[in-house]
Short mmCIF file of C-alpha atoms and ligand atoms in Angstrom, two decimals:
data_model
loop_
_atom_site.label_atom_id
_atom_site.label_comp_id
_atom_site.label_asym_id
_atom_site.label_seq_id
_atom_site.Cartn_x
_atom_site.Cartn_y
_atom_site.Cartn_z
CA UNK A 17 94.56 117.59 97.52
CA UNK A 18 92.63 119.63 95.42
CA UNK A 19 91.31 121.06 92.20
CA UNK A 20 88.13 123.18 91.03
CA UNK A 21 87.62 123.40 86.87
CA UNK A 22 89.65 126.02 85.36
CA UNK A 23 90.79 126.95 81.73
CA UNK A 24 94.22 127.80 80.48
CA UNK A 25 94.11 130.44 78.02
CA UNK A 26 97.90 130.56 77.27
CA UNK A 27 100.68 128.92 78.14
CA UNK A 28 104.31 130.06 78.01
CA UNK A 29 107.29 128.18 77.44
CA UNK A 30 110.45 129.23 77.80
CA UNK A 31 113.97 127.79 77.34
CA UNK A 32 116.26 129.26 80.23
CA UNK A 33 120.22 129.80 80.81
CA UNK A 34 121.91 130.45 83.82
CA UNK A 35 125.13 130.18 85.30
CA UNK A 36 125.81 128.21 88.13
CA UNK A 37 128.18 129.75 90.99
CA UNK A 38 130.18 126.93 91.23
CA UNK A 39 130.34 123.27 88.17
CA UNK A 40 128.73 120.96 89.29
CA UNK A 41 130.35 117.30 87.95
CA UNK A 42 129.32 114.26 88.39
CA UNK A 43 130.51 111.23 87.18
CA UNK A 44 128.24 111.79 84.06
CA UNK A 45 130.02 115.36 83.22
CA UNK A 46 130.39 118.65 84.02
CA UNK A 47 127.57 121.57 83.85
CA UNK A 48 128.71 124.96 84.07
CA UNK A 49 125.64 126.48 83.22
CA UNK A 50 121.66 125.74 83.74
CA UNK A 51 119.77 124.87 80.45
CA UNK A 52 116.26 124.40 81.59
CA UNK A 53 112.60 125.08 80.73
CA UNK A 54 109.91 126.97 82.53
CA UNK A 55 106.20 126.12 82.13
CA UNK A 56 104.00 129.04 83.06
CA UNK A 57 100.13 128.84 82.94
CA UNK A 58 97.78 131.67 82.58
CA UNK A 59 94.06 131.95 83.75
CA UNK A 60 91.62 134.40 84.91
CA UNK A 61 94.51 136.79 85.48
CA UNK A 62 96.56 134.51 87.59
CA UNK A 63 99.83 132.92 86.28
CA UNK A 64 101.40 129.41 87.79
CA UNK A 65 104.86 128.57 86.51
CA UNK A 66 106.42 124.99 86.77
CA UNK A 67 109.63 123.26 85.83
CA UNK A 68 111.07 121.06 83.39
CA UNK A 69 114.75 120.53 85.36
CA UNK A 70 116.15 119.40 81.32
CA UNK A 71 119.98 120.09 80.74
CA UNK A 72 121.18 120.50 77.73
CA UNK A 73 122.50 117.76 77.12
CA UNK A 74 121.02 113.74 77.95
CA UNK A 75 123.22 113.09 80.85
CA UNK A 76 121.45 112.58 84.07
CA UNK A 77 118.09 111.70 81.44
CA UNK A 78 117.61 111.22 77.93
CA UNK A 79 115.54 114.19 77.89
CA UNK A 80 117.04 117.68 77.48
CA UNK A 81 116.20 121.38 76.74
CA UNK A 82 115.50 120.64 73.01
CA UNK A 83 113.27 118.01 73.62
CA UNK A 84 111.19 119.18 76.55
CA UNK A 85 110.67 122.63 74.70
CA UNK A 86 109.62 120.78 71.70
CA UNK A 87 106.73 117.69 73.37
CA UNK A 88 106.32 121.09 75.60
CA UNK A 89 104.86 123.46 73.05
CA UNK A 90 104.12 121.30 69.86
CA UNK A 91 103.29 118.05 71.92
CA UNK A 92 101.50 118.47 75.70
CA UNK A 93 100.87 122.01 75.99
CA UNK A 94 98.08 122.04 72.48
CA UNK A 95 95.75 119.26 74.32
CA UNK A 96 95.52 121.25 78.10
CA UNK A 97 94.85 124.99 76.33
CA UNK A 98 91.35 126.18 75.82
CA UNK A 99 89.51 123.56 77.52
CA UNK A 100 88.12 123.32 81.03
CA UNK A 101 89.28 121.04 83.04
CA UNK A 102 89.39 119.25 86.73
CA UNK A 103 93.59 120.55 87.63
CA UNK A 104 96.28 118.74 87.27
CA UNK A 105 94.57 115.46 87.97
CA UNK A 106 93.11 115.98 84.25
CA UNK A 107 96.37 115.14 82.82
CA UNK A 108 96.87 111.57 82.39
CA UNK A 109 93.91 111.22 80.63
CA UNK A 110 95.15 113.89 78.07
CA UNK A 111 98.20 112.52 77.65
CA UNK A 112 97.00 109.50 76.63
CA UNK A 113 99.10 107.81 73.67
CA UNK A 114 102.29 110.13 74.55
CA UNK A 115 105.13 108.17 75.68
CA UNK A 116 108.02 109.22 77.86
CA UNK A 117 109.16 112.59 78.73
CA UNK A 118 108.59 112.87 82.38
CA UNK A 119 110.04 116.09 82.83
CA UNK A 120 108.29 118.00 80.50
CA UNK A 121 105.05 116.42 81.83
CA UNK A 122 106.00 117.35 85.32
CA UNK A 123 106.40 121.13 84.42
CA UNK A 124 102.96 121.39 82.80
CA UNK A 125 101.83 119.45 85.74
CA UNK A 126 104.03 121.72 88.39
CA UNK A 127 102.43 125.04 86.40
CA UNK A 128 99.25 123.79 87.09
CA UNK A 129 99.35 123.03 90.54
CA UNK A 130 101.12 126.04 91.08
CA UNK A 131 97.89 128.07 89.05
CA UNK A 132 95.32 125.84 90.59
CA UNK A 133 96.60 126.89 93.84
CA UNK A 134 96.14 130.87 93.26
CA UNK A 135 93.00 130.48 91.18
CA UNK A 136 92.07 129.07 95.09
CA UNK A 137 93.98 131.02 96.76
CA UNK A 138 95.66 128.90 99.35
CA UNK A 139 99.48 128.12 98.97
CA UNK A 140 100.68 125.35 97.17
CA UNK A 141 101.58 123.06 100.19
CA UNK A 142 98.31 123.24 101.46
CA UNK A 143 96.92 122.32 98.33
CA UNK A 144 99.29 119.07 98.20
CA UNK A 145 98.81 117.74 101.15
CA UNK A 146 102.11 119.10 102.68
CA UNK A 147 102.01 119.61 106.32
CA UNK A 148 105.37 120.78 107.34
CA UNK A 149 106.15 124.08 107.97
CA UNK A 150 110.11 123.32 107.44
CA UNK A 151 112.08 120.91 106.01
CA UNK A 152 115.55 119.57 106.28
CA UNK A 153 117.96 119.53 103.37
CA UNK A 154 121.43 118.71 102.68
CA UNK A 155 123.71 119.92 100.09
CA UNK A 156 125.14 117.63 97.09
CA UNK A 157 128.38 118.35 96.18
CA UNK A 158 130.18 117.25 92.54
CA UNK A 159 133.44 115.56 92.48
CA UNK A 160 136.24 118.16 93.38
CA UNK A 161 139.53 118.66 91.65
CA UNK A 162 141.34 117.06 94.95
CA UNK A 163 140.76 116.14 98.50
CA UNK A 164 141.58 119.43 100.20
CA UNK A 165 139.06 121.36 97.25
CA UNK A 166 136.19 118.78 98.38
CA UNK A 167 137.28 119.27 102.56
CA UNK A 168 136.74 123.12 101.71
CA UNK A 169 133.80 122.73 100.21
CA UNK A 170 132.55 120.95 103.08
CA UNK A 171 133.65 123.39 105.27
CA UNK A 172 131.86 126.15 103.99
CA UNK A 173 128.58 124.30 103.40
CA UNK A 174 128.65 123.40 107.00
CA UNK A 175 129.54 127.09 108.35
CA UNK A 176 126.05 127.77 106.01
CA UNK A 177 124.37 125.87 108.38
CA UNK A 178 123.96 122.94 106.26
CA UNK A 179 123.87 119.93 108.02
CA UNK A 180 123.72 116.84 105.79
CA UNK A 181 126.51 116.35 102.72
CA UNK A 182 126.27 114.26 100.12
CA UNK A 183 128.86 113.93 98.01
CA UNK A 184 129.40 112.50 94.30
CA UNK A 185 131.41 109.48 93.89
CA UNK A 186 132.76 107.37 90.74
CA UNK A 187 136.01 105.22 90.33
CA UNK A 188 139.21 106.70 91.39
CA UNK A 189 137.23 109.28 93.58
CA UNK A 190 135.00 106.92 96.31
CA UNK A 191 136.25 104.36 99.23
CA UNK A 192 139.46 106.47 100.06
CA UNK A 193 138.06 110.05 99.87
CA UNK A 194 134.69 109.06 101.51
CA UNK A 195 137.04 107.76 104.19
CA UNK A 196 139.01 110.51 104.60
CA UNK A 197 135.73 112.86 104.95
CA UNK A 198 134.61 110.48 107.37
CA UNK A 199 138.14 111.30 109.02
CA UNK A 200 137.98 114.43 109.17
CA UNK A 201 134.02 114.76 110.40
CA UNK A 202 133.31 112.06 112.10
CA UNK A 203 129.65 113.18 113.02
CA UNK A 204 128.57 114.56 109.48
CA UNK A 205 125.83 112.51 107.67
CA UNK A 206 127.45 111.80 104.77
CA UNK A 207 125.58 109.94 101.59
CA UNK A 208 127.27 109.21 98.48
CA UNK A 209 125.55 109.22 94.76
CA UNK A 210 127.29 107.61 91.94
CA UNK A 211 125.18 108.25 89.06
CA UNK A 212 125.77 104.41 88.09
CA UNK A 213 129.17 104.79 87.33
CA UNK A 214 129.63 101.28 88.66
CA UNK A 215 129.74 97.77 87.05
CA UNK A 216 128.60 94.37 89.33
CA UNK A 217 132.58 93.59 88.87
CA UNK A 218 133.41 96.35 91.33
CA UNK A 219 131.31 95.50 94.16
CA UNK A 220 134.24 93.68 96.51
CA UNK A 221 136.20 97.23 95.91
CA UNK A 222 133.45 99.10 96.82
CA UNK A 223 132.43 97.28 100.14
CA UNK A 224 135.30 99.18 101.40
CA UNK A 225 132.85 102.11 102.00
CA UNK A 226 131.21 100.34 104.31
CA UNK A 227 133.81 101.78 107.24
CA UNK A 228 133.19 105.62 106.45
CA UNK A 229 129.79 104.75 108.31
CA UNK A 230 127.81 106.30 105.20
CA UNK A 231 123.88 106.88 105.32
CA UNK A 232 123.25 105.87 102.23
CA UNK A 233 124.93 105.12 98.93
CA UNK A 234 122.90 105.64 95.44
CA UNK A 235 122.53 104.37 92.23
CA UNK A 236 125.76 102.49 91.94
CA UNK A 237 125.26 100.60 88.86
CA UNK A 238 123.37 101.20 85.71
CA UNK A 239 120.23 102.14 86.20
CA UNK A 240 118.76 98.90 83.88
CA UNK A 241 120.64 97.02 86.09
CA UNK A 242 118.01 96.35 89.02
CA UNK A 243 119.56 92.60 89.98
CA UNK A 244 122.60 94.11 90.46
CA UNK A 245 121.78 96.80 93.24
CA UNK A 246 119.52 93.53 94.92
CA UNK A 247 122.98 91.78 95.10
CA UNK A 248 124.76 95.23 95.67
CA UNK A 249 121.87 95.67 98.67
CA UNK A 250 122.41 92.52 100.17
CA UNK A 251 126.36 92.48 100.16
CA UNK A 252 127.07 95.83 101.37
CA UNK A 253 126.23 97.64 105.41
CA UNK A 254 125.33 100.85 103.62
CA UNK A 255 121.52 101.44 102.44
CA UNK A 256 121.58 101.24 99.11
CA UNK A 257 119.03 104.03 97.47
CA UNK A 258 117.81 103.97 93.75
CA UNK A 259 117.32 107.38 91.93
CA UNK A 260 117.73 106.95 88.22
CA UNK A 261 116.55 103.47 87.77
CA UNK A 262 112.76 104.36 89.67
CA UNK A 263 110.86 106.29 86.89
CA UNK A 264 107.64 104.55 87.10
CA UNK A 265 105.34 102.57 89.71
CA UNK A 266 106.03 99.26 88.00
CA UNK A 267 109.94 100.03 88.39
CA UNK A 268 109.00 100.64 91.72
CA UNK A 269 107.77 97.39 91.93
CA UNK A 270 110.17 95.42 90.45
CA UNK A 271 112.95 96.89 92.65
CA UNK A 272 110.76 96.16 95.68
CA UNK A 273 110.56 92.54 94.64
CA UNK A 274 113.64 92.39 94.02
CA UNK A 275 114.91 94.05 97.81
CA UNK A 276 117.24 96.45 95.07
CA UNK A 277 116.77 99.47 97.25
CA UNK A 278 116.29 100.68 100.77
CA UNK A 279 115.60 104.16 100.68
CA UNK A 280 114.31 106.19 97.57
CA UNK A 281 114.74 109.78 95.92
CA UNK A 282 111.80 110.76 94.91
CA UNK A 283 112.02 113.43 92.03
CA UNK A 284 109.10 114.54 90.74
CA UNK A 285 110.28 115.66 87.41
CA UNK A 286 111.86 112.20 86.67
CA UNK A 287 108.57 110.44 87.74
CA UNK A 288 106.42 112.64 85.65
CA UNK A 289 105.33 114.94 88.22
CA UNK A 290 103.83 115.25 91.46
CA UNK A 291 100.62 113.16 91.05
CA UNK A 292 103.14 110.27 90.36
CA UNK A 293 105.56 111.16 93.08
CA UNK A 294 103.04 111.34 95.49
CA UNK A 295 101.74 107.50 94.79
CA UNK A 296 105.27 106.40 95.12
CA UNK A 297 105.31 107.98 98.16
CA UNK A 298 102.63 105.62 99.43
CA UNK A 299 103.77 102.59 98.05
CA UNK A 300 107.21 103.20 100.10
CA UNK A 301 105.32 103.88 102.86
CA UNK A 302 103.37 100.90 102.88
CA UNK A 303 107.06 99.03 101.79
CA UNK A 304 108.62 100.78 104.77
CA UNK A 305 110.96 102.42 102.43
CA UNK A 306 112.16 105.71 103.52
CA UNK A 307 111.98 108.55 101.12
CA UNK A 308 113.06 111.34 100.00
CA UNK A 309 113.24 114.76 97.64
CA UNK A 310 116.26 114.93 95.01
CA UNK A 311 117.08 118.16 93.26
CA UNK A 312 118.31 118.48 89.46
CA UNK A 313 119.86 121.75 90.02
CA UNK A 314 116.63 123.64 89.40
CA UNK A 315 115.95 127.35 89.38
CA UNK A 316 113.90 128.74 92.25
CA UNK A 317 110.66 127.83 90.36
CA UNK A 318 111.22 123.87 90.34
CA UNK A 319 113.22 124.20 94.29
CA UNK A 320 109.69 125.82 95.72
CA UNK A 321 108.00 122.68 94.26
CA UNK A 322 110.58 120.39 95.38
CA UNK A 323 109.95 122.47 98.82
CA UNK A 324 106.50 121.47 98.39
CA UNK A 325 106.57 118.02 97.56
CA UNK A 326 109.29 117.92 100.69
CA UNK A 327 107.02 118.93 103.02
CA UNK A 328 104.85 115.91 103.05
CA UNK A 329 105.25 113.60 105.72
CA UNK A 330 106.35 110.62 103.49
CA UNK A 331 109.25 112.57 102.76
CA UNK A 332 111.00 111.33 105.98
CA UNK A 333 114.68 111.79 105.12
CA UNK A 334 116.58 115.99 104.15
CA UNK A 335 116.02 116.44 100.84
CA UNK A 336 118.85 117.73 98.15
CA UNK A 337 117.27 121.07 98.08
CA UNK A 338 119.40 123.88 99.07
CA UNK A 339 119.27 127.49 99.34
CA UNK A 340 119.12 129.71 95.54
CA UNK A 341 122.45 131.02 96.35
CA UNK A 342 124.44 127.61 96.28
CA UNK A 343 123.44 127.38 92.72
CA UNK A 344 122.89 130.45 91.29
CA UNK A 345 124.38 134.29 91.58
CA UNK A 346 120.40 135.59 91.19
CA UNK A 347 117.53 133.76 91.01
CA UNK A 348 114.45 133.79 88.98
CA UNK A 349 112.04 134.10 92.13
CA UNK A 350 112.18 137.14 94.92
CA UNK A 351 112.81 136.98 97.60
CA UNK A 352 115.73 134.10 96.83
CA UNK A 353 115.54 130.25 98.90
CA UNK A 354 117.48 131.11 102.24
CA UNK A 355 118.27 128.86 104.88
CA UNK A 356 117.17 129.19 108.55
CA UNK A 357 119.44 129.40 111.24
CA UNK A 358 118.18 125.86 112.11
CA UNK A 359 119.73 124.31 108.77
CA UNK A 360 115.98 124.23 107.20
CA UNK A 361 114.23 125.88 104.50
CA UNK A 362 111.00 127.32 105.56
CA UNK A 363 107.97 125.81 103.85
CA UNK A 364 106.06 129.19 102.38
CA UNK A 365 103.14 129.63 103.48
CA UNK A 366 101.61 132.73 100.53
CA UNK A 367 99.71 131.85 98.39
CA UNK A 368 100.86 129.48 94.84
CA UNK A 369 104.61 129.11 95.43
CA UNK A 370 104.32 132.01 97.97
CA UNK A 371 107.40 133.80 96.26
CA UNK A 372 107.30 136.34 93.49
CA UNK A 373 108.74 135.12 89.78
CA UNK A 374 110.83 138.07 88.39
CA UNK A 375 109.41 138.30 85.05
CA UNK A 376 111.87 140.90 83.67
CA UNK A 377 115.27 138.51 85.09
CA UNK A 378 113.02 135.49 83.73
CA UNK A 379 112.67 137.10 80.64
CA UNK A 380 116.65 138.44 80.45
CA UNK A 381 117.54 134.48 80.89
CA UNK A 382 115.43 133.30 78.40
CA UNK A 383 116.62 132.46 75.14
CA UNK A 384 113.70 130.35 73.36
CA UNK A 385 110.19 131.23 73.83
CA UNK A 386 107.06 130.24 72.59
CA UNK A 387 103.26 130.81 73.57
CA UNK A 388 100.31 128.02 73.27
CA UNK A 389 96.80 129.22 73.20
CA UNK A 390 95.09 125.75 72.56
O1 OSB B 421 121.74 112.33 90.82
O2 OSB B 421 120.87 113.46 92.37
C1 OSB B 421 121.44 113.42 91.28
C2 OSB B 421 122.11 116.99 90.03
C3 OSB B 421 121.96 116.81 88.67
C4 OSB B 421 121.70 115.55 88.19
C5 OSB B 421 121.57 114.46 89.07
C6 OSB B 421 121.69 114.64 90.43
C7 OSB B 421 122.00 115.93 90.90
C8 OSB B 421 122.24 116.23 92.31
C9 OSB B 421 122.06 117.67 92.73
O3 OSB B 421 122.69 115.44 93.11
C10 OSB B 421 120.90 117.89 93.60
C11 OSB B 421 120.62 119.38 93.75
O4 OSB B 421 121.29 120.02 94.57
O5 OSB B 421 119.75 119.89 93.03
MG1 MG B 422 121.21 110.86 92.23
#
């Protein structure tokens, strides 16, 4: 990796709805539409855009559109404008004092990686140290209605070409219908993902998922609750992988002292950005903890740098990052995310994100904006 000097001279933020093709529930609630926030970056003429995968409201994260558009323009944005400085890497040091909000950190981070990149002109894996031309994904799919919805769905995302599933669990909807997926393809890799919709209480119910033969379950419990998924990790066959409850390298640490996980998602945005992602990425490759990218349903903007951060090595297991079109109608880059006819997405290899952000759709979408000029 990395970085020459540069200078933002403005900075964009804008708070963005879309509608999603299909809800998406989990066992947190339902989202029918995308309330995000895109970070773009200007300098020199060149423009990198990152980001901030909020909803609108604190469900997956306590942050949400609201917030991130507010420690966005009145908060993080004011201390990076109109001063020169090394790239992204600069950031932590200017930060200093601020507590919390990963996301919105990570799409000020994401815009500058994304600028650094064209101000360089090399693409944006390159300059991160990805060296995969193509990475495998898998699709996540939200609890369903009824069995036969979620056996359609899964139908159709394998006749896409997709060839990893996982599916969202939470009680009343988990040992029998993973079973009966399981039943009905006995090959598919199939993960689960609770969203911690579990208590400690429920763990001799839930070793009843150990016969479906999933290849990973994750975040069962709360995401405090670290001791639990050690216990929950030691009673049960299945891998048992932490999202929510990993937002920093010391909660890395705990959970590796504990043995509460055996396999990771990485998201950058919940980590605080790539920098961050990319040092947990070590220590679970030092742990021999396998890792991998999560997705927060993000436009094509934050999917090219989840395609990015994918397409390091560390990033050993398919990634929940599918194609533009199983989330959203029209996208806010051209051309869209497509899948290959191998299941992959194709790591792009342009320069920055090495896709084109439609301004004028960007701009249609948006519903907040604001400009920071330092
Ligand atoms: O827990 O991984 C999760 C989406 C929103 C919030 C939390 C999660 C998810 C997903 C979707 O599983 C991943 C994606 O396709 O972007
Ligand atoms: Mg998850």
């Amino acid at each position: 990796m990395s970085a020459g000097t540069m200078t933002v001279e403005e900075f964009a933020i804008r708070m963005v709805r879309m509608p999603l093709v299909h809800p998406f529930r989990t066992s947190f609630g339902e989202e029918t539409e995308r309330e995000t926030v895109i970070v773009s970056a200007t300098s020199q003429g060149r423009t990198g855009f990152g980001e901030a995968p909020v909803a609108r409201l604190p469900g997956y994260a306590y942050e949400t559109s609201g917030t991130a558009f507010h420690v966005l323009r009145d908060l993080l944005a004011p201390r990076v404008a109109n001063r020169p400085l090394d790239g992204p890497r600069a950031l932590p040091g200017l930060f200093e004092g601020l507590k919390g909000h990963p996301m919105a950190r990570a799409g000020l981070e994401a815009a500058l990686w994304d600028l650094s990149a064209r101000l360089e002109g090399v693409s944006l894996a390159a300059h991160c140290g990805g060296r995969r031309k193509e990475i495998d994904v898998g699709v996540s799919i939200g609890i369903q209605p009824d069995r036969k919805a979620l056996l359609a769905r899964i139908e159709e995302f394998l006749e896409q070409g997709y060839r990893r599933v996982k599916i969202k669990i939470r009680p009343g909807w988990d040992v029998e219908i993973a079973s009966e997926v399981r039943r009905v393809f006995p090959e598919l890799r199939l993960w689960a993902d609770a969203n911690q919709a579990y208590r400690r209480e429920d763990l001799d119910r839930m070793k009843g998922i150990d016969a479906a033969g999933l290849e990973l379950l994750e975040q069962p419990l709360h995401e405090s609750d670290l001791l639990g998924h050690a216990r929950w990790a030691e009673a049960l066959e299945t891998p048992l992988c932490l999202d929510e409850s990993v937002k920093d390298p010391y909660q890395l640490e705990n959970a590796l002292d504990l043995k509460a996980l055996q396999v990771l998602n990485i998201k950058p945005p919940r980590v605080g950005g790539m920098l961050a992602s990319f040092e947990m990425e070590s220590r679970c490759a030092e742990a021999g903890i396998p890792v991998w990218c999560g997705g927060l349903l993000e436009t094509g903007i934050g999917r090219l740098h989840n395609v990015v951060a994918a397409s390091r090595e560390g990033f050993a297991l398919p990634g929940d990052i599918s194609a533009s079109g199983r989330y959203f109608a029209r996208d806010v880059i051209v051309p869209p995310v497509t899948l290959t006819e191998r299941g992959t997405l194709e790591v792009p290899r342009g320069v920055g994100l090495g896709h084109d952000v439609d301004i004028d759709y960007l701009d249609a979408v948006t519903v907040r904006k604001a400009a920071v000029t330092g």
